GROMACS .gro file of C-alpha atoms in nm:
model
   96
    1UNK     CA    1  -4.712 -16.896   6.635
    2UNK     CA    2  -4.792 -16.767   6.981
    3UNK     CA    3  -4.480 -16.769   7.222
    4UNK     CA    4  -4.538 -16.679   7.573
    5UNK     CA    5  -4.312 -16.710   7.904
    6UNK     CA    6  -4.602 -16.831   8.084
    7UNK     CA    7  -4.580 -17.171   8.242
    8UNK     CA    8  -4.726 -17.481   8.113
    9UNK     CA    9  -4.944 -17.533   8.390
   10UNK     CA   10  -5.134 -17.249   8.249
   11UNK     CA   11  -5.178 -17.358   7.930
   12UNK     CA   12  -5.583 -17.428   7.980
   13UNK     CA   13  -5.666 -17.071   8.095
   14UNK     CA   14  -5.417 -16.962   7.835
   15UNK     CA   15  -5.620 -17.124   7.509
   16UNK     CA   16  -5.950 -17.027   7.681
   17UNK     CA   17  -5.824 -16.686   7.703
   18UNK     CA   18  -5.717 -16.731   7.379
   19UNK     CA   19  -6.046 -16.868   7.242
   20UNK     CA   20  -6.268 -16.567   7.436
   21UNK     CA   21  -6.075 -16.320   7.276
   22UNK     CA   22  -6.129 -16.433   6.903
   23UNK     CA   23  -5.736 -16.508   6.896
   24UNK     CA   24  -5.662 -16.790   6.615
   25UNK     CA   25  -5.321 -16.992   6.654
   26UNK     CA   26  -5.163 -17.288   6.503
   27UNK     CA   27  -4.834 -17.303   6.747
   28UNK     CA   28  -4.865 -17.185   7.143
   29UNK     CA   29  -4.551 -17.258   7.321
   30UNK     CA   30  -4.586 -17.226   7.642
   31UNK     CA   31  -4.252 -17.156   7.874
   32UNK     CA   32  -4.098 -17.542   7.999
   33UNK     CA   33  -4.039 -17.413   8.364
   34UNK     CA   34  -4.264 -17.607   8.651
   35UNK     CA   35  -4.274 -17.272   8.894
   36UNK     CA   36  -4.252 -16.907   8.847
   37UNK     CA   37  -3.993 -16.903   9.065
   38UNK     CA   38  -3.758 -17.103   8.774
   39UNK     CA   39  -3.911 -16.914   8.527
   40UNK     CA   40  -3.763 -16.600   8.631
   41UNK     CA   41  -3.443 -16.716   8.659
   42UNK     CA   42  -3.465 -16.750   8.276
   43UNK     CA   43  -3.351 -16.449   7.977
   44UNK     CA   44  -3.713 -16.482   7.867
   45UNK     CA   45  -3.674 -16.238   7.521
   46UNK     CA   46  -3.376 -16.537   7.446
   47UNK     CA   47  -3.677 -16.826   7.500
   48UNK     CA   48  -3.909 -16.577   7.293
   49UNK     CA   49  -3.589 -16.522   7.026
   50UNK     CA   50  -3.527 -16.899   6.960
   51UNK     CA   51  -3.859 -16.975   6.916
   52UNK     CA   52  -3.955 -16.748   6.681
   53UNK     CA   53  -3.629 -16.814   6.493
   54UNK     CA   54  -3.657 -17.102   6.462
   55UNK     CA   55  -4.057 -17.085   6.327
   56UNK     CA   56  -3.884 -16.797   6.088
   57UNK     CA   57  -3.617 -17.021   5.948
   58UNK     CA   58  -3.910 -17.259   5.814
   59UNK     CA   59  -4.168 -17.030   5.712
   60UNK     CA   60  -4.193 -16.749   5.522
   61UNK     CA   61  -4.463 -16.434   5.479
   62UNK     CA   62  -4.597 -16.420   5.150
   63UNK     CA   63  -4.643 -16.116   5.119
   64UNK     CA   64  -4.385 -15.907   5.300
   65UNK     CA   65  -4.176 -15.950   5.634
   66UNK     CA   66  -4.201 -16.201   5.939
   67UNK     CA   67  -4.289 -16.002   6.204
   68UNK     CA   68  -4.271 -16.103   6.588
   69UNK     CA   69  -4.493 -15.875   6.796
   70UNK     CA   70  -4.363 -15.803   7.189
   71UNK     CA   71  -4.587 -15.554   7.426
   72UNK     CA   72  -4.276 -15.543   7.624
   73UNK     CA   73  -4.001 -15.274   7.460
   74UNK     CA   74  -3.706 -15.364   7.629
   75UNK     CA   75  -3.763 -15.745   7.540
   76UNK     CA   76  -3.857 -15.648   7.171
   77UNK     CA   77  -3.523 -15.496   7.087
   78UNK     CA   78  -3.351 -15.839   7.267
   79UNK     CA   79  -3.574 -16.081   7.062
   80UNK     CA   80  -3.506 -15.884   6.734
   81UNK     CA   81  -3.129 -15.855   6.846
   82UNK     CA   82  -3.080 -16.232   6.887
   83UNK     CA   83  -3.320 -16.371   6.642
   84UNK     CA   84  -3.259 -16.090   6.331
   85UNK     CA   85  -3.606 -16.071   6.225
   86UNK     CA   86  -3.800 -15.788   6.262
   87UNK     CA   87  -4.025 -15.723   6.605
   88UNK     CA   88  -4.250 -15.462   6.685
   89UNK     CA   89  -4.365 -15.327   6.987
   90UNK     CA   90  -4.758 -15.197   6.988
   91UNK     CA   91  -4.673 -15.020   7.340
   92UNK     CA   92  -4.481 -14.779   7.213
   93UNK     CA   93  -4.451 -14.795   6.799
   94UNK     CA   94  -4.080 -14.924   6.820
   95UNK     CA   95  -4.007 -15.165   6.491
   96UNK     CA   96  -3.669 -15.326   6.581
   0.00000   0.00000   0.00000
């Protein structure tokens, strides 16, 4: 499961940037908003948080935790706040 707040229109660059960069994915959810503008009017770790709690709830890592991984601190600790699943952050080595 990829979740990012990027905006559906974006979606093609977003898998071909995907793609180029050897990424494998079975789930990209891209944010619902139309314009960037509505987008940031949004509590985007809370979109992030939902989303992965939701794919959480119905699938579980075999072996060890279900991990969520956020290059943004601030919105790592939210996500793992709301959702109660672990997240890490590779920007700065914080496991919430």
């Amino acid at each position: 499961l990829i979740v990012t707040a990027r905006i559906e229109r974006y979606r093609e660059d977003t898998e071909n940037w995907l793609r180029r960069h050897g990424i494998a994915w079975q789930r990209l959810v891209m944010h619902p908003a139309t314009t960037l503008r509505e987008r940031q009017q949004e509590d985007i770790a809370a979109f992030k948080a939902w989303h992965y709690s939701q794919w959480a709830s119905k699938h579980k890592a075999r072996p060890g935790p279900t991990i969520f991984c956020e290059s943004e601190d601030r919105q790592a600790r939210r996500i793992a706040q709301i959702s109660k699943h672990m997240v890490i952050c590779p920007h700065t080595a914080g496991v919430y």
